[in-house]
Coordinates of C-alpha atoms and ligand atoms in Angstrom, one line a residue:
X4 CA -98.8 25.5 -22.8
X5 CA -98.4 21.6 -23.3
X6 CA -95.6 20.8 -21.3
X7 CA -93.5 17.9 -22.3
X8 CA -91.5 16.4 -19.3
X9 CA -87.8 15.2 -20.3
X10 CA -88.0 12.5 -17.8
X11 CA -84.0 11.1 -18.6
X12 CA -82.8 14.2 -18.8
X13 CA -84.1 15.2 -15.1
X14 CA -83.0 12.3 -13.4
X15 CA -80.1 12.3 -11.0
X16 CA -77.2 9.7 -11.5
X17 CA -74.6 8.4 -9.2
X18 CA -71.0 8.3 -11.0
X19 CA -67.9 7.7 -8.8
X20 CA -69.3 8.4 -5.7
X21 CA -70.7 12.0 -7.2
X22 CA -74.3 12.5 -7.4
X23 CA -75.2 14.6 -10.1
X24 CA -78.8 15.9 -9.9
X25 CA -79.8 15.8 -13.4
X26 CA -78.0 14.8 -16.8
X27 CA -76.2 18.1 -18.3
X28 CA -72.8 18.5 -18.0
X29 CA -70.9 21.8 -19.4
X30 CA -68.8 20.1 -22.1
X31 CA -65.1 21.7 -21.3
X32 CA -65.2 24.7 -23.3
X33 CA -62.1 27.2 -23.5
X34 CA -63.3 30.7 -24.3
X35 CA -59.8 32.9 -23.5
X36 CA -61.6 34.7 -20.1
X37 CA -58.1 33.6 -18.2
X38 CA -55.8 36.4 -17.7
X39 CA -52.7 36.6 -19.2
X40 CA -50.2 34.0 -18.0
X41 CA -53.5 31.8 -17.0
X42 CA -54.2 32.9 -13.7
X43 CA -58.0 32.9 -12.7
X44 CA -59.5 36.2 -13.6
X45 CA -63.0 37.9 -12.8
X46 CA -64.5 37.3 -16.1
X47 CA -63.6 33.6 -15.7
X48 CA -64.9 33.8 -12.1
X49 CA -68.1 35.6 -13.5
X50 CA -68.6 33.1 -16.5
X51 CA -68.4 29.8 -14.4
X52 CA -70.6 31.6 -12.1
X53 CA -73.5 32.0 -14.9
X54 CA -72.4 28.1 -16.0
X55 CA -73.5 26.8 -12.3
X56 CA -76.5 29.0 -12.3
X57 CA -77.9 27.5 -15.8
X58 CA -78.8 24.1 -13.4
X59 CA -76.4 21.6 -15.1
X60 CA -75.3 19.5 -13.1
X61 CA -71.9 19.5 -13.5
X62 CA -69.7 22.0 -14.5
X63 CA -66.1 21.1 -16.4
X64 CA -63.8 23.7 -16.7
X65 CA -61.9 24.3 -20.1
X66 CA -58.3 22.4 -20.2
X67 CA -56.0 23.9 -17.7
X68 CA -51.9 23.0 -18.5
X69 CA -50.1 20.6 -16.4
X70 CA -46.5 21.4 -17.9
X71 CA -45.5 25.4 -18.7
X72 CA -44.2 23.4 -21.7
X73 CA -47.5 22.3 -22.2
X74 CA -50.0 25.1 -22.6
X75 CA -52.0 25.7 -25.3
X76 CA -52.2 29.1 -25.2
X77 CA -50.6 32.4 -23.1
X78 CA -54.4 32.5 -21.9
X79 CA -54.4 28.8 -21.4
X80 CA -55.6 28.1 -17.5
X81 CA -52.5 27.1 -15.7
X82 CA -52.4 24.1 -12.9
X83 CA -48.9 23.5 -13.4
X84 CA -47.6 25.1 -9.8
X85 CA -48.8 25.3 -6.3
X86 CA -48.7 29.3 -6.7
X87 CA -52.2 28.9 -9.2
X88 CA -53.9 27.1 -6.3
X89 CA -55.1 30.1 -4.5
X90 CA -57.1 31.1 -8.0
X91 CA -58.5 27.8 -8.6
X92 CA -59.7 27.1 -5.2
X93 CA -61.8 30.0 -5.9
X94 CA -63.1 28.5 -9.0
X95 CA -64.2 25.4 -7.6
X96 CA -66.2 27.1 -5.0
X97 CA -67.8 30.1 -7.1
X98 CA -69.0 26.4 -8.7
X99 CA -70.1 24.6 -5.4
X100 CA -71.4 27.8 -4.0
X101 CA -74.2 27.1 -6.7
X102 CA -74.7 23.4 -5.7
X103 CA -73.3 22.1 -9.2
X104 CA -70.1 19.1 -9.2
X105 CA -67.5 21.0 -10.1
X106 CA -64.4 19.7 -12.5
X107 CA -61.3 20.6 -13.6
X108 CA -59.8 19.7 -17.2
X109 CA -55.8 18.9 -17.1
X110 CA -53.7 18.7 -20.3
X111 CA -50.6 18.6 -21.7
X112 CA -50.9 20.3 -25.6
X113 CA -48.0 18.2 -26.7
X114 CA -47.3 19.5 -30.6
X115 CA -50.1 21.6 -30.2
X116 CA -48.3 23.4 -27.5
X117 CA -47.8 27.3 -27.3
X118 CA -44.0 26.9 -27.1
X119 CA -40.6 27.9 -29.4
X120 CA -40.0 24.0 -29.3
X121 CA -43.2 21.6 -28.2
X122 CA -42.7 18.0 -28.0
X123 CA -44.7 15.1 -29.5
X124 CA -44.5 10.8 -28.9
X125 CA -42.9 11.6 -32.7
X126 CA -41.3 14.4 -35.0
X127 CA -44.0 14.7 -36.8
X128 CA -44.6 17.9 -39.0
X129 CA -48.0 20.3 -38.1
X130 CA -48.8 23.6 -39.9
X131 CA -45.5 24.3 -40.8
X132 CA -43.8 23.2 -37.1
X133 CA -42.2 19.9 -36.2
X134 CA -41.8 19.0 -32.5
X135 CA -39.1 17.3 -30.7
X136 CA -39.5 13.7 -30.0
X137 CA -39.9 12.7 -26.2
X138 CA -37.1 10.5 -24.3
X139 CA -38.5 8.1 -21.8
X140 CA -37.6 10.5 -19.3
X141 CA -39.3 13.4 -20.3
X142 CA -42.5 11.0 -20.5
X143 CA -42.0 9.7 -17.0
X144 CA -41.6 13.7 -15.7
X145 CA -44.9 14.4 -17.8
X146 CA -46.7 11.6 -16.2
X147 CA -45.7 13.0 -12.7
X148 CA -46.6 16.6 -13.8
X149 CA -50.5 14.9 -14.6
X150 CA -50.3 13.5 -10.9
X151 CA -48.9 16.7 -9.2
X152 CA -51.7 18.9 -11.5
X153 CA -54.6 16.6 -10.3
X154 CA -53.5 16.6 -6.8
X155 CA -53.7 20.3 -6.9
X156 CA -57.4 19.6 -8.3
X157 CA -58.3 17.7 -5.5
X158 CA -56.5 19.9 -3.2
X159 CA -58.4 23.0 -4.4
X160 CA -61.7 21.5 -4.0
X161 CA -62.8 20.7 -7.0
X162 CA -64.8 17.2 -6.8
X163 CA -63.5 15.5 -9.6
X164 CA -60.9 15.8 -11.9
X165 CA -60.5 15.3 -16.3
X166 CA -57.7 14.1 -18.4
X167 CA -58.1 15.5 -21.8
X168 CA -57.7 12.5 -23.6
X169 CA -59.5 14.6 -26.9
X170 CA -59.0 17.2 -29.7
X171 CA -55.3 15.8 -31.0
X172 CA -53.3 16.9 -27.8
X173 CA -50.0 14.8 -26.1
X174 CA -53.0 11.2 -24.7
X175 CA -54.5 11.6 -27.8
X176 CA -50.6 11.6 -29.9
X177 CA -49.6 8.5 -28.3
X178 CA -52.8 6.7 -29.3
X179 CA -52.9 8.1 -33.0
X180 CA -51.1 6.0 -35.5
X181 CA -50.5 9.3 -37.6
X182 CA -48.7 11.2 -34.8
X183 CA -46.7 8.1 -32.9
X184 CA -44.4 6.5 -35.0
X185 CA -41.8 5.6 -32.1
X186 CA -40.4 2.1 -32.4
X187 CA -39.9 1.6 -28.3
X188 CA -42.6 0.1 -26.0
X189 CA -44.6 2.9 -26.3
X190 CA -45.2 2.8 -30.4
X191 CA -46.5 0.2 -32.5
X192 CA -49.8 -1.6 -32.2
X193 CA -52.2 -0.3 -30.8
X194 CA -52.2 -2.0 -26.8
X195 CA -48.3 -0.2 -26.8
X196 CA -50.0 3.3 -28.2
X197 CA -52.6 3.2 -25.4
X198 CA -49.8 2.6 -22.6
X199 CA -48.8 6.1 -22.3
X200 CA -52.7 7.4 -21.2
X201 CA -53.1 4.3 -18.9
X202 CA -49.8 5.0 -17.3
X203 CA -51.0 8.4 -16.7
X204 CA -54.4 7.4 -15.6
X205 CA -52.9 5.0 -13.1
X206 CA -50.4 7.7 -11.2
X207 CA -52.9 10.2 -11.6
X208 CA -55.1 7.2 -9.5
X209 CA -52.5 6.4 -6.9
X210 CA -52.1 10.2 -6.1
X211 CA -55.2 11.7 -5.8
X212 CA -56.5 8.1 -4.4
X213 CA -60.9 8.0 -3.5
X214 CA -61.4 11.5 -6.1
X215 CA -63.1 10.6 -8.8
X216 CA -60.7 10.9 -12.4
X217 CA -62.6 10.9 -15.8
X218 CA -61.5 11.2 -19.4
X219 CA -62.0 13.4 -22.8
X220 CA -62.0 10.3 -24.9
X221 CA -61.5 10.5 -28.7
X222 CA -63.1 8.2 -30.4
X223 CA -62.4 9.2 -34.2
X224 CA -59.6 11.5 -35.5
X225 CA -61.6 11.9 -38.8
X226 CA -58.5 11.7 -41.3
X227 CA -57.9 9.0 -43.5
X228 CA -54.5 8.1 -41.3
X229 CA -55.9 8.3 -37.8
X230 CA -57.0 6.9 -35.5
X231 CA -60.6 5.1 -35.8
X232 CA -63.2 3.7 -33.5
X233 CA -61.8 -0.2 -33.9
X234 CA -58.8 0.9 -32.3
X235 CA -60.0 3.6 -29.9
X236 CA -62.8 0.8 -28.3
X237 CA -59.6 -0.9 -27.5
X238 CA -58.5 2.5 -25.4
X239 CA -62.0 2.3 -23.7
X240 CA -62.2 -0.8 -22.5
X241 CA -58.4 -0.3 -20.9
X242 CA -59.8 2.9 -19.4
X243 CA -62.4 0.8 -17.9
X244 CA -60.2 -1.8 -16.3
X245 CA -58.0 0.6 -14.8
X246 CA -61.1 2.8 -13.0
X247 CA -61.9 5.8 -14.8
X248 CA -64.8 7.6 -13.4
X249 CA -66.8 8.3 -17.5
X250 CA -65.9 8.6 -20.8
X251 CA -66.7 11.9 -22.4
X252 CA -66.6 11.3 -26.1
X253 CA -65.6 13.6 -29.2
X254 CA -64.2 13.4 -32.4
X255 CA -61.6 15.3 -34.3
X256 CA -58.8 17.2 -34.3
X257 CA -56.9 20.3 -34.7
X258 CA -56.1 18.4 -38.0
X259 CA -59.2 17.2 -39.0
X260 CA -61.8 20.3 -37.5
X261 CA -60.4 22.8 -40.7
X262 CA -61.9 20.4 -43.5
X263 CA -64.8 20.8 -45.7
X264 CA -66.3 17.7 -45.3
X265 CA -65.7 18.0 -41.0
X266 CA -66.8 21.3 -41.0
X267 CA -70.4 20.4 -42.9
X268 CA -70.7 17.3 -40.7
X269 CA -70.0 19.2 -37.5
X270 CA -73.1 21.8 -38.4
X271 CA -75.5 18.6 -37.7
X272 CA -77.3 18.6 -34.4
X273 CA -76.0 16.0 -32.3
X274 CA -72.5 15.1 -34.8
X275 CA -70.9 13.1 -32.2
X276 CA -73.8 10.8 -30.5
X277 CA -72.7 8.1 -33.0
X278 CA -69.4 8.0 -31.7
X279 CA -70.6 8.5 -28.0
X280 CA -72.6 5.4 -28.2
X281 CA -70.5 2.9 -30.4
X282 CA -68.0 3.8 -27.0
X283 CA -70.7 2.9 -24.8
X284 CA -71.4 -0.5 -25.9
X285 CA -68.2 -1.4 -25.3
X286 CA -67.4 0.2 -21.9
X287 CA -69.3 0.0 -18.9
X288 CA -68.9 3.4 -17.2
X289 CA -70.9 6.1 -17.5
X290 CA -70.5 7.9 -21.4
X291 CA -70.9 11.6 -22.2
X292 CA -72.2 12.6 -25.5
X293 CA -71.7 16.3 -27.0
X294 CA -71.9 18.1 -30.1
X295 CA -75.0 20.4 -30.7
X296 CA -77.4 18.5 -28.7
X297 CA -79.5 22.1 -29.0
X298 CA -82.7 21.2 -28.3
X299 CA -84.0 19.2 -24.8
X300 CA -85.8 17.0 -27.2
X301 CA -83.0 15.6 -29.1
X302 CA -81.0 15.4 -25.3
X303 CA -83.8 13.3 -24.1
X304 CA -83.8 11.3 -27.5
X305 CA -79.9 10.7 -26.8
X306 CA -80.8 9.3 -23.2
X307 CA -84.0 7.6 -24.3
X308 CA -81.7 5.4 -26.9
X309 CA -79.2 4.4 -24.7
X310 CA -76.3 6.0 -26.9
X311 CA -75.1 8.0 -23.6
X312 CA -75.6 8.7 -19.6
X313 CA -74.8 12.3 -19.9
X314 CA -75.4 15.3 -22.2
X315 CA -72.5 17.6 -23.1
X316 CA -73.4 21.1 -23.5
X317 CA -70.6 23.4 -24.3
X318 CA -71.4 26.1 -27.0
X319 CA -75.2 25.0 -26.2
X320 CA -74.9 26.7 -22.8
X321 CA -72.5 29.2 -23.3
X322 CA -74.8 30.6 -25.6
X323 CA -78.1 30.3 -23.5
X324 CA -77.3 29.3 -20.0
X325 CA -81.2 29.0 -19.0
X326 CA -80.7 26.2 -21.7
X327 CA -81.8 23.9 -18.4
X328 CA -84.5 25.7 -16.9
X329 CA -86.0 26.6 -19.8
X330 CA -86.1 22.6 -20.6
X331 CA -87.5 22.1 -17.1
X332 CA -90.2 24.4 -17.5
X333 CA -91.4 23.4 -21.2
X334 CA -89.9 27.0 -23.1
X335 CA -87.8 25.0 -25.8
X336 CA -88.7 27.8 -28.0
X337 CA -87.1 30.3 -26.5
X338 CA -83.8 28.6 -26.3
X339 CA -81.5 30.5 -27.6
X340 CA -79.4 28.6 -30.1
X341 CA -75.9 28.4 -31.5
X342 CA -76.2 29.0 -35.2
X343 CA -74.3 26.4 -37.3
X344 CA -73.7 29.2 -39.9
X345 CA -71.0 30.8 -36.8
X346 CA -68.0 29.9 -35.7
X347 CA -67.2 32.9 -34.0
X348 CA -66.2 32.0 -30.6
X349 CA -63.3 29.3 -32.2
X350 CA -62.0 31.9 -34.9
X351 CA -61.8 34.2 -31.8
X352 CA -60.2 32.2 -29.5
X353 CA -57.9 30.8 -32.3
X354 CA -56.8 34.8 -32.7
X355 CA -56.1 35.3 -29.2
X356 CA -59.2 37.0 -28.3
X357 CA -62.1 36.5 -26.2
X358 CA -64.6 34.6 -27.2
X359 CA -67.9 37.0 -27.4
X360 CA -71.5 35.6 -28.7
X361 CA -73.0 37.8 -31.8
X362 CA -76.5 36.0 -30.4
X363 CA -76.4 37.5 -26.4
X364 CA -77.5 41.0 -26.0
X365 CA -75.5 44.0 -26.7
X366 CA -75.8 44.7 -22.8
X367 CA -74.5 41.3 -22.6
X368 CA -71.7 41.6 -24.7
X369 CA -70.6 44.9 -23.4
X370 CA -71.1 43.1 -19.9
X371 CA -68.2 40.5 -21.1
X372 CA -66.0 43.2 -23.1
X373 CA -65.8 45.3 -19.2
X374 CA -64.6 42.2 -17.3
X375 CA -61.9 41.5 -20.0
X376 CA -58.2 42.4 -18.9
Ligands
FMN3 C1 -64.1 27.4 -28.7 C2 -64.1 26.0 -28.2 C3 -63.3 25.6 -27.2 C4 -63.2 24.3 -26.7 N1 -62.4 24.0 -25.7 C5 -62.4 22.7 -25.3 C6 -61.5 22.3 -24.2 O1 -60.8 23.1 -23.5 N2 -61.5 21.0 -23.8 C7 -62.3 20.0 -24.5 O2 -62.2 18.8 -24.1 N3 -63.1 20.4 -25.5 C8 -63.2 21.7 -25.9 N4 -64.0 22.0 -26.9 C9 -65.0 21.0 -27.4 C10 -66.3 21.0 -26.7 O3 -66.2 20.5 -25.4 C11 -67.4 20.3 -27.4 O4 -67.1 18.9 -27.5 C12 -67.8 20.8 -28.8 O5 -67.8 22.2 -28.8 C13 -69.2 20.3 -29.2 O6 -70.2 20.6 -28.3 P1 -71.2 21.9 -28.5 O7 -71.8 21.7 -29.9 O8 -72.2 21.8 -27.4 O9 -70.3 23.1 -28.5 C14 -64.1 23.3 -27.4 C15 -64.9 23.7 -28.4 C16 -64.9 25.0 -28.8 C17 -65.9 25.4 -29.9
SF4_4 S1 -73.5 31.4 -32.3 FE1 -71.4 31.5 -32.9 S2 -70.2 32.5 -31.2 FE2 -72.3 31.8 -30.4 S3 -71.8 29.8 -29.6 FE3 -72.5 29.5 -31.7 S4 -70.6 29.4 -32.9 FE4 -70.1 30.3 -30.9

């Protein structure tokens, strides 16, 4: 066999005081394996456990709710109370027991929230629901529940921490022209729409103190309305100032995900390197790039060109977690790969359900169906 060596993609990097021993990161991937009410359950144990395993470097969990009014889901992992702490201690070390950096994703859903009455920077309408506007003292208590949730991070083991700045939730509202249309200090051009995150980022900072604190950065909303990559750079170079550990770049939104011409641009391999390295000429911290980066070829293409430090797997592992070794080793080909024709696991996940690969095994499947409760 002629071996190629992916000589990028094998070498270690320093970020924040966390040495990763090779570039691939899981991408923050939410599959409904939580139990009900979001405590840690085996089959989340048991999948984080296979996500060490595969190599990657680092592992970051799926968003996990800072606010009860903030969860995305009744499945949604919860990090909002010291009571979840003896569950994700566990997590972080079924993680470190495999000698992989282990993270934890914290959000707040905002409008997107699983609640009778979420709240939003503005009342703006989404699929057929219109959230309550925040005061400036709700926003102060959310900041605070970011900084509690973290701490618990840190407290629980886990080595670093993520604010999920992506996918249309509460960090990404504020920033989005389309979703904050307040008229106080925290609305209007765009250095008053990025205050809200940076706020955050800075409590989060001065409560967790030397623990490293990245970001789910989007870059691009993808609607005509949103928000673009000339403002976003402006978010990144704040982040920058103010610490943050990487930027881990996406685009989209809830909003944007569902149309045609998002859904036939998302089914091209690597659909959001473009975005990940317009970010990282203009920040100088360490840039994550995900979105079907399938093959270790294109991964070490992604590195090779400068357009990121890191390569975000999420349905890429999930789907073959020897994706690493078998890059290691020279078996590309028999990397199993997420078909762009699917879009199982979402449409699952999106009904409640657990997300359950039609490429793995039956033995596998069965395997995941057993561990459900
Ligand atoms: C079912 C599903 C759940 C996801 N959950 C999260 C999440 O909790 N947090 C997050 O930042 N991104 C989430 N993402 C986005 C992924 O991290 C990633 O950016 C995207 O899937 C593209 O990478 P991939 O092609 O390797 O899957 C999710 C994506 C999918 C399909
Ligand atoms: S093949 Fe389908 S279910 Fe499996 S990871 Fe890809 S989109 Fe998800």
């Amino acid at each position: 066999m002629n071996k190629t060596v992916y000589k990028n993609l094998f070498t270690p990097l320093k970020i924040a005081g966390l040495k990763l021993k090779n570039r691939i990161t899981l991408a923050p991937l939410y599959l409904g394996y939580a139990a009900a009410g979001g405590k840690v359950s085996p089959l989340l144990l048991y999948h984080y456990k296979e996500m060490a395993r595969s190599g990657a470097a680092m592992i970051m969990i799926e968003n996990a709710s800072v606010s009860p009014n903030g969860s995305g889901s009744d499945r949604t992992i919860r990090c909002d109370h010291n009571r979840y702490l003896p569950g994700l201690e566990k997590l972080a070390l079924t993680i470190k027991d495999e000698r992989s950096c282990a993270g934890l994703q914290i959000n707040h859903a905002g409008r997107f929230a699983h609640v009778a009455m979420p709240v939003a920077p503005s009342s703006v309408q989404v699929f057929n629901r219109t959230p309550r506007a925040l005061t400036k003292k709700e926003i102060t208590t959310i900041q605070k529940q970011f900084a509690d949730a973290a701490l618990r991070v840190k407290k629980a083991g886990f080595d670093l921490v993520e604010l999920h700045g992506g996918t249309g939730y509460l960090l990404a509202q504020f920033v989005s022209p389309r979703t904050n249309r307040r008229s106080d200090s925290y609305g209007g051009p765009i250095e008053n729409r990025i205050q809200f995150p940076l706020e955050v980022l800075k409590r989060v900072k001065d409560t967790v103190g030397d623990f490293p604190v990245g970001y789910r950065f989007l870059a691009d909303e993808w609607l005509p309305d949103g928000l673009g990559l000339k403002e976003s750079k402006v978010l990144a170079k704040a982040l920058e100032k103010q610490g943050v550990a990487y930027l881990s770049v996406m685009g989209g939104t809830y909003e944007s995900f569902f149309r045609p011409d998002i859904i036939r641009k998302s089914k091209n391999p690597g659909y959001m390197v473009s975005l990940a390295g317009a970010i990282k000429k203009e920040a100088r911290v360490p840039v994550i790039a995900a979105g079907r980066i399938s093959t270790p070829a294109k991964a070490e293409s992604v590195l090779a060109n400068k357009k990121a430090d890191l390569i975000g797997l999420a349905r890429m592992l999930w789907v073959d977690p020897q994706w690493p070794q078998k890059a290691r080793s020279g078996a590309d080909r028999s990397i199993l790969k997420c078909s762009p024709k699917c879009d199982a696991c979402f449409q699952l996940v999106m009904q409640g359900k657990p997300a359950i690969c039609p490429r793995w095994s039956k033995e596998k499947r069965n395997h995941y169906r057993t561990l459900f409760r």
